[in-house]
Short mmCIF file of C-alpha atoms in Angstrom, two decimals:
data_model
loop_
_atom_site.label_atom_id
_atom_site.label_comp_id
_atom_site.label_asym_id
_atom_site.label_seq_id
_atom_site.Cartn_x
_atom_site.Cartn_y
_atom_site.Cartn_z
CA ILE A 901 -42.33 -12.27 30.66
CA ALA A 902 -42.98 -16.22 30.04
CA TYR A 903 -46.36 -15.67 30.28
CA ARG A 904 -46.33 -12.59 27.69
CA ASN A 905 -49.63 -10.68 29.35
CA CYS A 906 -47.44 -9.08 31.67
CA TYR A 907 -45.60 -5.83 32.23
CA VAL A 908 -42.55 -6.69 33.80
CA ALA A 909 -39.44 -4.11 33.89
CA LYS A 910 -35.98 -4.21 35.85
CA VAL A 911 -34.72 -1.14 36.92
CA ALA A 912 -31.91 0.62 38.61
CA MET A 913 -32.59 4.63 39.81
CA GLY A 914 -28.84 4.93 40.11
CA TYR A 915 -27.94 3.75 36.29
CA SER A 916 -31.06 5.61 34.74
CA ASP A 917 -33.66 7.72 36.60
CA ILE A 918 -35.68 8.28 33.09
CA GLN A 919 -35.80 4.57 32.72
CA THR A 920 -37.28 3.86 36.13
CA VAL A 921 -39.73 6.53 35.74
CA ARG A 922 -40.72 5.37 32.18
CA ALA A 923 -41.24 1.58 33.33
CA MET A 924 -43.08 3.43 36.34
CA ILE A 925 -45.72 4.84 33.61
CA GLU A 926 -45.91 2.07 31.49
CA ALA A 927 -46.49 -0.40 34.01
CA ASP A 928 -49.19 2.05 35.59
CA ALA A 929 -50.62 2.26 32.00
CA TYR A 930 -50.95 -1.32 30.88
CA ASP A 931 -54.09 -3.10 31.23
CA GLY A 932 -53.44 -6.17 32.81
CA PRO A 933 -50.51 -7.42 35.53
CA SER A 934 -47.20 -5.31 36.11
CA ILE A 935 -44.21 -6.30 37.56
CA LEU A 936 -41.47 -4.08 38.58
CA ILE A 937 -37.62 -5.27 39.73
CA ALA A 938 -35.89 -3.10 41.51
CA TYR A 939 -32.69 -2.80 42.40
CA SER A 940 -32.21 -1.58 45.90
CA HIS A 941 -28.79 -0.99 47.65
CA CYS A 942 -28.61 -1.71 51.20
CA ILE A 943 -26.70 -1.25 54.49
CA ALA A 944 -25.83 -4.99 54.51
CA HIS A 945 -23.95 -4.53 51.38
CA GLY A 946 -21.34 -3.22 52.74
CA ILE A 947 -20.86 0.22 50.88
CA ASP A 948 -20.92 3.74 51.56
CA MET A 949 -24.90 4.78 51.57
CA ALA A 950 -24.03 8.12 50.11
CA LYS A 951 -23.03 6.48 47.20
CA GLY A 952 -25.65 3.83 47.11
CA MET A 953 -26.72 4.98 43.79
CA ASP A 954 -23.49 5.03 42.38
CA ASN A 955 -23.47 1.13 43.29
CA GLN A 956 -26.54 1.00 41.48
CA ALA A 957 -24.84 1.90 38.21
CA ALA A 958 -21.83 -0.18 38.88
CA ALA A 959 -24.01 -3.17 39.20
CA VAL A 960 -25.23 -2.83 35.91
CA ASP A 961 -22.17 -1.57 34.59
CA SER A 962 -20.90 -4.90 35.50
CA GLY A 963 -23.77 -6.68 34.21
CA ALA A 964 -24.91 -7.81 37.28
CA TRP A 965 -28.26 -6.16 37.09
CA THR A 966 -29.14 -5.85 33.15
CA LEU A 967 -32.35 -3.20 32.70
CA TYR A 968 -35.30 -4.03 30.59
CA ARG A 969 -38.71 -3.36 29.92
CA PHE A 970 -41.03 -6.13 29.02
CA ASN A 971 -44.35 -4.10 27.34
CA PRO A 972 -47.09 -6.79 25.93
CA GLY A 973 -48.99 -3.68 24.83
CA LEU A 974 -46.47 -3.36 21.85
CA TYR A 975 -47.83 -6.89 20.47
CA ALA A 976 -50.83 -4.49 19.19
CA LYS A 977 -48.17 -1.90 17.20
CA GLY A 978 -46.18 -5.19 15.78
CA GLU A 979 -43.51 -4.47 17.77
CA ASN A 980 -40.84 -6.76 19.81
CA PRO A 981 -42.42 -6.33 23.42
CA LEU A 982 -38.77 -6.48 24.78
CA LYS A 983 -36.70 -3.33 25.26
CA LEU A 984 -33.05 -3.69 26.46
CA ASP A 985 -32.34 -0.46 28.41
CA SER A 986 -28.93 -1.09 29.68
CA LYS A 987 -25.76 -0.95 27.79
CA ALA A 988 -23.28 -3.79 27.48
CA PRO A 989 -21.07 -4.56 30.42
CA LYS A 990 -18.03 -2.10 30.73
CA MET A 991 -16.81 -3.39 34.04
CA THR A 992 -15.85 -6.76 35.25
CA TYR A 993 -18.41 -8.52 37.81
CA GLU A 994 -15.60 -8.63 39.97
CA GLN A 995 -14.36 -4.67 39.60
CA TRP A 996 -18.40 -4.11 41.22
CA ALA A 997 -18.25 -6.76 43.70
CA MET A 998 -15.44 -6.03 45.07
CA THR A 999 -17.11 -2.62 45.97
CA GLU A 1000 -19.39 -4.39 48.77
CA THR A 1001 -18.06 -5.36 52.17
CA ARG A 1002 -20.32 -9.01 51.73
CA PHE A 1003 -18.14 -9.87 48.98
CA ARG A 1004 -14.81 -8.50 50.31
CA SER A 1005 -15.37 -10.46 53.04
CA LEU A 1006 -15.52 -13.68 51.53
CA ALA A 1007 -12.43 -12.84 49.68
CA GLN A 1008 -10.54 -12.83 52.75
CA VAL A 1009 -12.13 -15.76 54.53
CA MET A 1010 -12.32 -17.93 51.42
CA PRO A 1011 -9.86 -16.52 48.78
CA ASP A 1012 -10.46 -19.74 46.39
CA ARG A 1013 -14.31 -19.86 46.80
CA ALA A 1014 -14.34 -16.08 46.29
CA ARG A 1015 -12.25 -16.52 43.32
CA ALA A 1016 -14.64 -19.42 41.55
CA LEU A 1017 -17.41 -17.24 42.63
CA MET A 1018 -16.60 -13.94 40.89
CA GLU A 1019 -15.54 -16.14 37.67
CA GLN A 1020 -18.82 -17.68 37.94
CA GLY A 1021 -20.47 -14.27 38.25
CA GLN A 1022 -18.71 -13.25 35.52
CA ARG A 1023 -19.81 -16.13 33.26
CA GLU A 1024 -23.57 -15.44 34.59
CA ALA A 1025 -23.42 -11.56 33.85
CA GLN A 1026 -21.75 -12.58 30.09
CA ALA A 1027 -24.70 -15.10 29.15
CA SER A 1028 -27.67 -12.97 30.59
CA TRP A 1029 -26.34 -9.96 28.63
CA LYS A 1030 -26.07 -11.80 25.22
CA LEU A 1031 -29.31 -13.72 25.91
CA TYR A 1032 -31.27 -10.53 26.83
CA GLU A 1033 -29.47 -8.58 23.54
CA ALA A 1034 -30.56 -11.60 21.38
CA LEU A 1035 -34.04 -12.02 22.86
CA ALA A 1036 -34.15 -7.76 22.19
CA VAL A 1037 -33.16 -7.72 18.69
CA ALA A 1038 -34.42 -11.34 17.22
CA GLY A 1039 -37.86 -8.98 15.91
CA SER A 1040 -40.51 -11.88 14.46
CA SER A 1041 -38.04 -14.73 15.10
CA SER A 1042 -38.07 -13.85 18.85
CA PRO A 1043 -39.97 -16.09 21.46
CA PHE A 1044 -41.59 -12.87 22.13
CA ALA A 1045 -43.22 -12.60 18.94
CA PRO A 1046 -46.72 -11.51 18.97
CA PRO A 1047 -48.90 -14.56 19.86
CA SER A 1048 -51.34 -15.97 17.10
CA SER A 1049 -54.17 -14.69 18.57
CA ASP A 1050 -55.30 -11.61 20.53
CA LYS A 1051 -56.03 -13.55 23.38
CA PRO A 1052 -53.65 -13.81 26.07
CA VAL A 1053 -51.14 -16.55 26.55
CA SER A 1054 -51.70 -18.53 29.86
#
């Protein structure tokens, strides 16, 4: 995103298959480099793999995984290229994390350390959401405002 000439999307199919497909279509259509960053549940997370899509949705709902699309092609339309696709967190970071064995195990072995990490995760999830929300609504005052020339920023 910092280069302002690369399509970047963060997706989680378990939260929104429509947003994921939209990001794939936009990335393919963009005349330049594109990156899709996808949440991928894994057996090592210690979840019931049959509920992997639910786990992805919970990661988004907790703010641990914020969904967005950054499309530099929107500069030509005078639009902010950053579109925030997830809603404000509606569950805590800890509520999501404790659904995974990797986090529950730490809480059993090192409860003080686990508690501190859950608090840090919550702070970071809230800060991340607030940053992306501000950038997505900032309009012409956004750091993503269109560059002063048609040449890509390098």
